[in-house]
Structures are given as structure tokens and as C-alpha cells.
Amino acid sequence: MNRPVYIADCGLLCARGNSGKAVANALWDGEHASSTCQVGKRSFPYFSLPLDAPDWLTRAEQAVRQVAGQLGPLASDTPLFIASSSFQIGLFEEQGAVFEMPLPSASFSRQIAEWLAFSGLCSSVSNACISGFSAIDAARNLIAAGQIDEAVVFGFELANRSTLAGFAAMELLSGNVCRPFDARRDGLVLGEAVAAIRLTAHPTRWRIAGLGTGLDAWSATGPDPSGGPIARVTVDALNEANFKATDIELIKLQAAGSPSTDLAEANALHKVFGQHMPPLLSLKPALGHTLGASGIAELATLIACLNDDRIPATAGFARADPEIALFPLVDRSNLHIERALLNLVGFGGGLATLIIERQP
Amino acid sequence: MIYLNAALSQHFGPTELPAAVRTALGKPLRRTTALTQLALTGALACLPKDRRSMPTALLWQSTRGLREETRQLLNAVCDAVAEPMPYDFLASQPALAAVQIQPYLPGLQTATHFPLDRAEHTQWALLISLASHWLKAGRHAQVLCAHLDVHEGVCSGHWLSLSAQPLENSPASIHLNLTTEASVCPDTPEFPHRLTSWLNTAAVPGLYLQSPAAPRLAVEFVRI
């Protein structure tokens, strides 16, 4: 059996709002303001969730319940896949030494399942920034094979000092603003997000047409600048979808404003799309880079935009980099998109490309 | 149907793992965690030299994950008077493990890490199901499934090597089923050890693996 797999519902909570519709509206209006966070004596921009809970666990529960509530009624035995790079490390930080860490490293996934009143298969994926698409890949394969009929895939990333300290120590963070593909780009701006999608074997408006994952072993902190490995994963996804490069009408970039990763992604796009470059969009200047949640959060955001035929402009891009020679959308548009491609390029060498296609 | 090519379990004491890595590579593997060294040692033990360049996927699960490394990070972050510099923790991230072992497994195309949420239960059935779909779709020539863990200094690695086509000495075929026989093997870390025991001694032709949390993900092994 090899059934098509569809995206039935999306739930979203990020710095721009608490539903796909709200986030799409905010992006259409050009909103991209961020707050700040402190790492030692340094201050960085940061995209925080609009939650007022007093402690980490209550905040996490609020976020999960808000997002799950957007998915509609769900059977208690719905398989659950949770993508995160940090899980509950923020809770451990809040509790302080001696750090009462449960034995299983993903024990927090059981807490999420309990909040959702789910009792079926629960699986966790932690593949840094590509966690979301890796989790979708697992869930959609089981649906395609007829082993399950639907699944909920959660992306979960809440603020914590450990992640910020890591990225700050590697000098990967911008002190100003996220500028994807821009000549002045100087690093990432991190953020929080909790998002979910419900995958199903029953036809809906959007089908998962292709999904490829891969590895880039160039270095621990950055991809091969030639973009070769990223291009191979993109081609894998196109081949699975049985699409030509010219069939793609919009690309949701990884483009987080990283000097090296943006260049590698651009070179990969040149290799695959050549002179037929589709319109390019980066969501990270408005949402932040939400790491393990970014795949699900950006997919949910993009679908909300595409459903209304409202493609936002890419905030933060103004001055083209001649080495990149690509130009994200600077004007919002009402393009009607049938097929969109989404890229993820992860810390540690993970790569993923997802292609979605609108159904008649 | 896919095929089992190897099932093995490895255990190393605190000082034994680096020595095993040196034996496997002919040199030490520097600036890597025990989990990465375990992954490399097991992968090389599963795959003969002539198969290390073939398109390969790695699906690995872990119960404790980077427990000690995370504890050290939390100490550094929460006790720091200055800005913490958690380079060692970053170097230990699961996403990096595959990148660090790819030079020795040139065919490694992708890797996915499944941290576990229960102490006693694993997700072999899920990993084998995914491997089966990927192999049937032609995404990879072989898939390695593993459970890697470090507990009180003892490093344990349990491995299955799977492929779409049988090798000369493949001991079993693997079939995905929606229902199973009454008697099933529990989905626990040491399942490959139980599988090896069955291959070596059992008279019954088939072995079933099934997780209580995922009853529709049942896997049947049939001796060849």
C-alpha cells in the first residue's frame, strides 16, 4: 500500500499570534517586531510567545492546549509525534540544582500526551532544526503504508537559557535583526513556537507530495558552501513528487540570516532551479528561528497564507548580496500557489525538503 | 518483505569503548561523546567494508540520551557568573553524531534520532516499519536501526541491519503485519539479543515483535 498523505488541520502559536489565521494576518500587515533576551552581559533580539503564565510548566501546558484546540476533535488513540530540540530543559533550569531529570530523555512527550488525553503511539524526534520534517516523514510513511490512518505531529520549542547560551557562544546570533539573504545579514534571531499538524489518509486541500532528508558533513556548524548536499535533498523531494523544478511556484526558504548557511542554501537553489527561480519567502524575520519547532510552525504559517492567497513580504531583506544573487519577495502578493517547497537546514548537518501540493 | 542481515549487541565498560573505537578505526575518535562512539562502533560492526559506501539510513533511539552532558550543561548555565560556553554540550548533540561518523560510513545519507519517553519500552517496531517503507521505496540500500544508551559508565548498543535484498547469509526475512500471534516479543532495548537467541536456538519458524502502544505496528521475523 502506498496511499497519498494529506494535511488536515494546523494549530499554531508563535510570536505573531495564536492561530494560523492570526499569524497570516500579522505577516500580511508586515509585523515583525521582537522582544529581547539576555545572555550574560549581552542582549539579543528574541521572538517570545504571547503567554503570561507564571512558570515554565504552566506556560508549556497553555501553549500545548491552545494549539491542540485548533485541531478539532481528536480520538484518544491518535498517534502522536513530537519534534523538539530542547524538550523541557527550560523546566530543569527553573527548578535549579540538583536537576531532577526523569530517566527517559523525552519523558516530557508523555506529559504532552497526557495534556492531550492521548493514549496511543507516542514518538519523539530530536534532529535539531529539521526535527519537524523528520517527524512528518515518520508519520506520513506509516499512513502511506496503511499502518495508521492519521497522526498529529507537534513541534515544540520554548525559551531556555541553555539553547541561547549555545548559539551565543558560537557567535551565531544577530545582535540586531534577522536579514535573510541580505548583504548585511549577521546571524540568527531565535524564537519560541508550538505548532501542530494533523496528517490523514483522507483527501484534504493540501497533499504532501514529496519529502527528502539528508546529511551535510561539511562541518559541525555550517553546510557545504557549494550547496551540493542541500541540492541533492531538494532533488530527492522533487523526484518523489514526480515534479520538475519548474513546477514549484514558491519556496519557503530556511534563510535565517546566517552568513554561511544562507549562502549554501542560495547556491543549492541556483543548482536546482537555475534561471527558473520561483518566488522566495523567509518566515524567520517575523517568527524567529524556532529550531525543533520551526518545520511545523513554518508549514502551518505557510498553509495559512496560501489558503488565503496572501503571500507576505520577507521582512529584513533590503540589500541584495551579489554572492547570493537571489531576492526574497519584498512586496506582498496575492499569488495563487498550487505547489510550494519548504527547506530546512539544521545545526549539526541535518537537511530536509518538503513539497506540498494543493488539491482540486 | 525486507531482510535482516545482522543483529548484534555490544556492551563496553568505561575504558573499553575508546579502545574499541581505536581497534575499529586504527585511531581514536576525538571530541566525540560516548553515544557517537557507540554509534560508530556498532555501525561498523554491522556493515562489512564492501557495504559501507552503499546508500544507508540510520534510525537510532536512546532512553537516557545525553543525560550526563545535559546535567553538566545545566550546571554551567545555572551556576555561571559569566556567559556560559557550552562547547562540549554542543559537540555532543545527536544531530552531530551522524556527521561525525559519516567519514567512516561514506554511504550514510540520513539519520534520525528518536529519544524515548519510557524507561522500559523502546520503539523497534516503529523503526523497523520506517526502515521497511524506505527500503521498499528505494530510498536507501540498507537501514541501520539502533538503541544506544549509557548508564553508570556502561555503554550499550543494540543493532539491526536491514536491506531490501537478501545477502548470501541473511538469517531472516521481515514482514509488517496488522495483527500478530498471541505470543509476541516485547519492544525493549535488548530485542536484538532476543532475536539472536531465537535465530540460534528456537525451533519455531517465526518471531513477532509488537509494542503495546502501537498494536498496528507488528513485525514478523521469519527464519530463512
XYZ file of C-alpha atoms in Angstrom:
584
model
C 0.000 0.000 0.000
C 1.240 3.474 -0.770
C -1.528 5.948 -0.003
C -1.271 9.697 -0.505
C -0.984 11.643 2.744
C -2.805 14.920 3.351
C -2.602 17.784 5.827
C -5.995 18.055 7.507
C -5.604 20.742 10.163
C -2.959 23.037 11.567
C -2.522 24.598 15.006
C -0.091 27.404 15.653
C 1.193 29.563 18.473
C 4.171 31.790 17.795
C 5.314 35.342 18.384
C 2.952 36.598 15.666
C -0.243 35.110 17.080
C -2.259 32.202 18.362
C -3.714 30.713 15.187
C -2.705 30.246 11.578
C -5.180 32.915 10.544
C -3.882 35.426 13.108
C -0.280 34.785 12.108
C -1.090 35.076 8.395
C -2.850 38.382 9.061
C 0.109 39.694 11.067
C 2.554 38.725 8.343
C 0.349 40.286 5.679
C 0.436 43.503 7.713
C 4.226 43.344 7.854
C 4.525 42.762 11.606
C 7.965 41.560 12.633
C 8.746 43.205 15.970
C 10.664 41.141 18.510
C 11.487 41.380 22.189
C 14.928 40.884 23.707
C 16.701 38.284 25.800
C 19.828 38.420 27.884
C 22.774 36.016 27.681
C 25.362 37.013 30.277
C 26.005 40.679 29.676
C 24.873 40.549 26.065
C 21.397 41.294 24.775
C 19.845 39.674 21.703
C 16.537 40.072 19.878
C 14.137 37.198 20.553
C 10.628 36.184 19.454
C 8.633 35.262 22.563
C 5.228 33.607 22.757
C 2.330 35.819 23.856
C 1.728 33.870 27.078
C 1.512 35.240 30.603
C 1.822 32.058 32.665
C 3.985 32.429 35.760
C 6.133 29.330 35.361
C 7.602 27.163 32.605
C 5.315 24.155 33.017
C 2.088 26.157 33.137
C 3.274 28.083 30.113
C 4.000 24.858 28.251
C 0.568 23.465 29.108
C -1.154 26.665 27.976
C 0.717 26.558 24.699
C 0.019 22.887 24.006
C -3.685 23.220 24.853
C -4.075 26.344 22.718
C -2.533 24.610 19.723
C -4.359 21.308 20.193
C -7.636 23.200 20.447
C -7.172 24.398 16.880
C -7.057 20.831 15.530
C -10.637 19.947 16.278
C -11.807 16.746 17.977
C -9.152 14.043 18.085
C -9.533 10.375 19.010
C -7.575 9.398 22.109
C -5.663 6.735 20.193
C -4.431 9.182 17.542
C -0.701 8.538 17.037
C 1.374 11.463 18.287
C 4.788 12.535 17.006
C 6.634 15.263 18.906
C 9.507 17.217 17.401
C 11.743 19.268 19.663
C 15.377 20.068 20.147
C 15.161 21.115 23.779
C 12.025 19.418 25.226
C 11.751 20.509 28.901
C 15.265 21.816 29.537
C 13.733 25.182 30.464
C 11.839 23.431 33.270
C 15.070 21.941 34.626
C 16.662 25.391 34.559
C 13.726 26.821 36.503
C 13.858 24.055 39.120
C 17.602 24.552 39.574
C 20.196 22.194 41.047
C 20.125 19.271 41.743
C 18.176 18.982 38.482
C 15.559 16.272 38.954
C 15.768 14.854 35.450
C 13.475 11.907 34.696
C 15.340 8.910 33.320
C 13.940 8.858 29.767
C 15.241 11.893 27.924
C 11.924 12.524 26.149
C 9.720 11.989 29.209
C 8.158 15.390 28.553
C 6.475 13.901 25.480
C 4.378 11.770 27.837
C 3.343 14.959 29.628
C 2.202 16.438 26.316
C 0.295 13.236 25.515
C -1.405 13.452 28.932
C -2.458 17.064 28.341
C -3.947 15.941 25.024
C -5.552 12.872 26.655
C -3.790 10.711 24.082
C -3.111 7.080 24.928
C -1.815 5.671 21.650
C 1.541 5.614 19.934
C 3.740 8.481 21.121
C 7.066 9.001 19.449
C 9.626 11.788 19.766
C 12.100 13.080 17.224
C 15.091 15.263 18.040
C 17.111 16.113 14.962
C 17.931 19.750 15.753
C 16.310 22.200 13.320
C 14.939 19.530 10.950
C 13.092 17.685 13.749
C 9.686 18.764 12.449
C 10.114 17.388 8.949
C 11.757 14.215 10.286
C 8.678 13.678 12.447
C 6.359 14.333 9.494
C 8.406 11.858 7.468
C 7.920 9.150 10.095
C 4.191 9.778 10.486
C 3.421 10.058 6.787
C 5.274 6.816 5.992
C 3.124 4.892 8.458
C -0.034 6.473 6.995
C 1.066 5.816 3.429
C 1.672 2.172 4.275
C -1.746 1.779 5.877
C -0.350 1.114 9.343
C -2.090 4.167 10.767
C -4.815 6.388 9.280
C -3.889 9.700 10.816
C -1.370 11.294 13.133
C -0.748 14.544 14.965
C 2.748 15.978 14.612
C 3.703 18.563 17.228
C 6.608 20.971 17.058
C 7.599 22.240 20.495
C 10.261 24.776 21.386
C 10.043 27.007 24.452
C 12.557 29.546 25.687
C 15.504 28.296 27.682
C 18.895 29.682 28.620
C 20.806 26.584 27.529
C 19.909 26.923 23.860
C 20.547 30.657 23.873
C 23.925 30.166 25.568
C 24.917 27.589 22.967
C 24.066 29.726 19.956
C 25.547 32.842 21.591
C 28.787 31.011 22.405
C 29.172 30.022 18.764
C 28.572 33.645 17.724
C 25.643 32.549 15.554
C 23.159 35.129 16.861
C 22.452 38.509 15.376
C 22.536 41.403 17.771
C 20.121 43.342 15.616
C 17.632 41.744 13.268
C 17.224 38.701 11.032
C 18.147 39.641 7.440
C 17.722 36.579 5.201
C 19.839 36.620 2.006
C 20.696 40.268 2.691
C 24.225 41.586 2.243
C 24.169 42.850 5.852
C 22.985 39.592 7.443
C 24.890 38.810 10.624
C 23.177 35.882 12.303
C 20.033 34.218 13.563
C 17.294 35.525 15.799
C 15.815 32.730 17.891
C 12.210 32.353 18.955
C 9.614 30.138 20.595
C 6.817 28.244 18.882
C 4.401 25.426 19.491
C 2.618 24.138 16.419
C 0.849 21.029 15.216
C -0.488 19.480 12.058
C -2.895 16.593 11.645
C -1.947 14.236 8.859
C -4.527 11.935 7.336
C -5.139 9.410 4.587
C -8.400 11.202 3.712
C -8.187 13.839 0.960
C -7.975 17.457 2.095
C -6.845 20.696 0.487
C -3.080 20.013 0.804
C -1.180 16.837 -0.035
C 2.377 16.021 0.949
C 3.878 15.461 -2.481
C 7.482 14.810 -1.522
C 9.842 14.849 1.423
C 13.586 14.281 1.437
C 16.066 14.285 4.293
C 19.837 14.214 4.184
C 23.152 14.966 5.811
C 25.764 17.599 5.188
C 29.025 16.585 6.845
C 30.975 19.669 5.733
C 31.393 20.920 9.309
C 29.651 20.787 12.653
C 28.333 24.298 12.456
C 27.768 25.026 8.792
C 26.848 23.398 5.490
C 28.958 22.850 2.393
C 29.130 26.361 0.887
C 28.676 24.928 -2.608
C 25.168 23.835 -1.616
C 25.676 20.394 -3.150
C 24.180 18.318 -0.301
C 21.214 20.686 0.077
C 20.569 20.490 -3.671
C 20.621 16.679 -3.583
C 17.937 16.594 -0.879
C 15.807 19.071 -2.828
C 16.114 16.932 -5.951
C 15.178 13.826 -3.938
C 11.970 15.550 -2.824
C 11.195 16.698 -6.382
C 11.766 13.179 -7.691
C 9.461 11.656 -5.112
C 6.797 14.198 -6.033
C 7.435 13.484 -9.709
C 7.743 17.243 -10.233
C 10.148 19.213 -12.362
C 11.860 22.203 -10.758
C 9.672 24.456 -12.904
C 6.549 23.003 -11.249
C 7.445 24.702 -7.947
C 5.686 28.058 -7.593
C 7.005 29.254 -4.219
C 9.943 28.382 -1.955
C 9.793 28.858 1.784
C 13.497 29.282 2.500
C 15.478 28.154 5.517
C 17.183 31.571 5.227
C 17.645 32.583 8.836
C 20.161 35.342 8.210
C 23.211 33.174 8.783
C 26.175 34.340 6.680
C 27.289 30.826 5.748
C 24.042 28.828 5.692
C 22.168 31.400 3.609
C 24.945 31.268 1.026
C 24.923 27.461 0.897
C 21.140 27.405 0.503
C 21.305 30.005 -2.259
C 23.940 28.026 -4.143
C 21.781 24.925 -3.832
C 18.786 26.792 -5.239
C 20.868 28.038 -8.170
C 21.883 24.418 -8.899
C 18.315 23.096 -8.819
C 16.276 25.964 -10.247
C 18.792 27.760 -12.455
C 17.134 30.519 -14.440
C 13.638 29.443 -13.354
C 13.811 30.602 -9.734
C 10.356 30.636 -8.100
C 9.363 33.436 -5.710
C 11.300 33.136 -2.432
C 9.980 33.719 1.063
C 11.595 33.569 4.507
C 9.350 33.496 7.561
C 12.133 33.715 10.143
C 12.330 37.547 10.260
C 8.754 37.524 11.582
C 8.671 34.298 13.634
C 12.306 33.875 14.635
C 14.185 30.642 14.172
C 12.154 28.273 16.308
C 14.608 25.369 15.961
C 12.949 21.982 16.567
C 9.504 23.531 16.105
C 10.414 25.505 13.000
C 9.383 22.843 10.476
C 5.843 22.535 11.833
C 5.434 26.214 12.740
C 6.552 27.445 9.323
C 4.480 24.818 7.497
C 1.380 25.842 9.468
C 2.120 29.513 8.780
C 2.685 28.963 5.078
C -0.509 26.950 4.652
C -2.495 29.686 6.391
C -1.024 32.235 3.952
C -1.603 30.031 0.890
C -5.187 29.278 1.890
C -5.950 33.000 1.629
C -3.745 33.605 -1.427
C -1.819 36.146 0.626
C 1.944 35.763 0.371
C 3.697 38.119 2.800
C 6.841 40.072 2.071
C 10.103 38.892 3.610
C 10.916 41.354 6.364
C 14.553 42.221 6.878
C 15.654 41.877 3.277
C 16.625 45.100 1.537
C 20.129 44.935 0.105
C 21.000 42.063 -2.225
C 24.207 40.126 -1.652
C 25.980 39.747 -5.015
C 27.405 36.390 -3.877
C 23.882 35.092 -3.216
C 22.209 36.873 -6.123
C 18.721 35.903 -5.022
C 15.917 38.176 -3.904
C 13.196 37.149 -1.456
C 9.795 38.752 -2.007
C 9.897 42.334 -0.778
C 6.308 43.088 -1.741
C 3.364 41.039 -0.518
C 1.337 39.433 -3.272
C -1.891 37.607 -3.989
C -0.262 34.824 -5.951
C -2.326 31.633 -6.083
C 0.111 28.862 -5.294
C -0.547 25.223 -6.195
C 2.852 23.735 -5.294
C 5.256 25.033 -2.646
C 8.619 23.781 -1.451
C 9.899 24.252 2.099
C 13.580 23.994 3.057
C 15.158 23.262 6.418
C 18.911 23.338 7.022
C 19.778 22.217 10.529
C 22.539 22.805 13.031
C 24.678 19.693 13.021
C 24.229 18.879 9.340
C 20.598 17.790 9.036
C 18.827 18.725 5.801
C 15.176 18.406 4.795
C 12.908 19.489 1.952
C 9.126 19.170 1.952
C 6.829 19.757 -1.038
C 3.102 20.374 -0.657
C 0.523 20.449 -3.438
C -2.943 21.999 -3.404
C -5.713 19.549 -4.244
C -8.627 20.304 -6.597
C 9.257 -8.039 2.630
C 12.729 -6.869 3.711
C 15.669 -8.785 5.113
C 17.625 -8.932 8.341
C 21.344 -9.013 7.690
C 22.734 -8.649 11.182
C 21.555 -8.398 14.783
C 24.116 -7.621 17.425
C 24.501 -6.241 20.915
C 27.574 -4.532 22.321
C 28.475 -3.613 25.885
C 31.515 -1.601 26.885
C 32.872 -0.608 30.272
C 34.050 2.959 30.944
C 37.513 2.384 29.485
C 36.611 -0.185 26.860
C 34.715 1.980 24.386
C 37.600 4.244 23.299
C 39.731 1.115 22.863
C 37.035 -0.485 20.715
C 36.875 2.660 18.584
C 40.675 2.642 18.165
C 40.512 -1.001 17.128
C 37.765 -0.310 14.597
C 39.325 2.830 13.098
C 43.004 2.351 13.790
C 42.966 5.701 15.594
C 40.998 7.426 18.365
C 37.887 9.464 17.616
C 38.487 12.773 19.353
C 35.951 15.246 20.753
C 33.025 12.860 20.500
C 30.649 11.598 23.146
C 30.129 8.003 24.181
C 26.908 7.884 22.136
C 28.730 8.912 18.976
C 31.485 6.385 19.625
C 28.856 3.724 20.276
C 27.099 4.616 17.028
C 30.294 4.334 15.054
C 31.455 1.095 16.657
C 28.103 -0.578 16.130
C 27.596 0.653 12.588
C 30.999 -0.612 11.530
C 30.328 -3.946 13.216
C 27.030 -4.269 11.330
C 28.332 -3.393 7.886
C 31.172 -5.181 6.114
C 33.605 -2.892 4.301
C 32.078 -3.504 0.894
C 28.674 -2.200 2.075
C 29.825 0.990 3.834
C 29.532 3.111 0.708
C 26.022 1.942 -0.137
C 23.145 4.390 0.442
C 22.412 3.982 4.138
C 19.988 5.443 6.684
C 20.471 5.384 10.440
C 17.454 5.312 12.767
C 18.545 5.400 16.377
C 16.738 5.582 19.674
C 18.027 6.252 23.153
C 16.473 6.063 26.593
C 18.811 8.298 28.585
C 20.225 10.265 25.673
C 22.756 12.894 26.676
C 21.838 12.716 30.341
C 25.197 13.485 31.903
C 26.090 16.035 29.241
C 22.748 17.777 29.830
C 23.347 17.816 33.584
C 26.769 19.385 33.046
C 25.237 21.956 30.710
C 22.575 22.856 33.261
C 25.236 23.284 35.922
C 27.189 25.553 33.611
C 24.157 27.607 32.604
C 22.527 27.923 36.015
C 25.660 28.461 38.081
C 27.528 30.670 35.676
C 28.600 34.094 36.827
C 29.752 34.873 33.282
C 28.270 33.879 29.942
C 28.475 30.063 29.677
C 30.393 28.492 26.806
C 28.814 25.059 26.387
C 31.004 23.844 23.535
C 31.228 20.292 24.854
C 27.455 20.007 25.017
C 27.049 21.342 21.513
C 29.633 18.870 20.269
C 27.518 16.097 21.758
C 24.230 16.902 20.026
C 22.592 13.858 18.401
C 22.324 15.682 15.117
C 26.101 15.881 15.034
C 26.705 12.206 15.677
C 25.825 11.194 12.140
C 28.018 13.908 10.693
C 30.912 12.709 12.826
C 30.576 9.098 11.701
C 29.864 9.782 8.036
C 33.579 9.904 7.092
C 33.790 6.253 8.139
C 30.449 5.332 6.557
C 30.537 7.260 3.284
C 27.165 5.872 2.247
C 25.347 7.370 5.239
C 22.687 9.611 3.705
C 20.410 10.479 6.590
C 19.957 9.891 10.304
C 17.035 10.366 12.658
C 17.224 10.335 16.439
C 14.215 9.109 18.449
C 14.629 9.945 22.161
C 12.417 7.649 24.222
C 9.779 8.666 26.744
C 9.580 5.470 28.805
C 12.337 3.728 30.697
C 11.482 0.150 29.791
C 9.906 0.455 26.349
C 11.613 1.020 23.040
C 10.347 1.654 19.518
C 11.987 -1.106 17.481
C 8.660 -1.849 15.787
C 8.354 1.775 14.666
C 11.960 1.928 13.457
C 11.666 -1.355 11.544
C 8.386 -0.199 9.986
C 10.001 3.020 8.769
C 13.020 1.103 7.503
C 10.727 -1.244 5.610
C 8.921 1.605 3.853
C 12.150 3.381 2.946
C 13.758 0.206 1.614
C 10.694 -0.738 -0.428
C 10.565 2.785 -1.866
C 14.211 2.520 -2.884
C 15.295 5.479 -0.740
C 18.259 3.524 0.629
C 20.016 0.214 0.025
C 20.203 -0.512 3.750
C 18.927 0.850 7.035
C 20.591 0.539 10.427
C 18.290 0.573 13.456
C 19.846 1.005 16.869
C 19.258 1.550 20.575
C 22.202 3.342 22.178
C 22.481 4.126 25.856
C 24.978 4.998 28.559
C 24.156 4.061 32.136
C 26.579 4.353 35.054
C 29.519 4.280 32.705
C 28.405 1.175 30.836
C 27.728 1.811 27.164
C 25.230 -0.462 25.422
C 24.439 -0.633 21.736
C 21.838 -2.922 20.181
C 21.681 -3.090 16.404
C 19.721 -4.429 13.449
C 20.980 -4.165 9.872
C 18.228 -4.358 7.243
C 18.125 -4.332 3.447
C 15.632 -4.669 0.625
C 17.522 -7.537 -0.992
C 18.821 -10.587 0.884
C 22.525 -11.167 1.305
C 24.040 -14.636 0.975
C 23.836 -15.122 4.713
C 20.711 -13.125 5.643
C 19.209 -15.123 8.511
C 15.593 -13.863 8.358
C 13.002 -12.033 6.317
C 10.854 -9.308 7.910
C 7.138 -8.773 7.305
C 4.877 -5.995 8.574
C 1.560 -7.228 9.936
C -1.506 -5.541 11.287
C -2.229 -8.401 13.663
C 0.038 -10.829 15.447
C 0.055 -14.220 17.050
C -0.767 -14.321 20.734
C 2.858 -14.695 21.747
C 4.939 -11.644 20.966
C 8.355 -10.421 21.904
C 8.220 -7.183 23.960
C 9.616 -3.998 22.473
C 12.566 -3.463 24.807
C 16.156 -2.276 24.327
C 17.682 -5.732 24.132
C 15.317 -7.008 21.432
C 18.238 -7.717 19.041
C 19.702 -10.020 21.712
C 16.392 -11.916 21.931
C 16.265 -12.049 18.161
C 19.764 -13.527 18.029
C 18.826 -16.123 20.622
C 15.770 -17.096 18.581
C 17.832 -17.334 15.412
C 20.348 -19.567 17.158
C 18.117 -21.840 19.147
C 14.383 -21.649 18.656
C 12.500 -24.283 16.777
C 9.532 -22.065 15.920
C 9.777 -20.554 12.420
C 8.559 -17.033 13.249
C 9.151 -14.364 15.890
C 6.761 -11.452 16.460
C 7.622 -8.007 17.790
C 4.895 -5.659 18.914
C 4.636 -2.610 21.118
C 1.585 -2.225 23.394
C 1.401 1.452 22.448
C 1.307 0.662 18.746
C -0.602 -2.577 18.233
C -0.913 -1.999 14.491
C 2.841 -1.827 14.101
C 3.584 -5.533 14.389
C 6.683 -7.059 12.856
C 7.218 -10.708 11.991
C 10.649 -12.284 11.550
C 10.753 -15.497 9.509
C 13.865 -17.639 9.531
C 15.314 -18.191 6.038
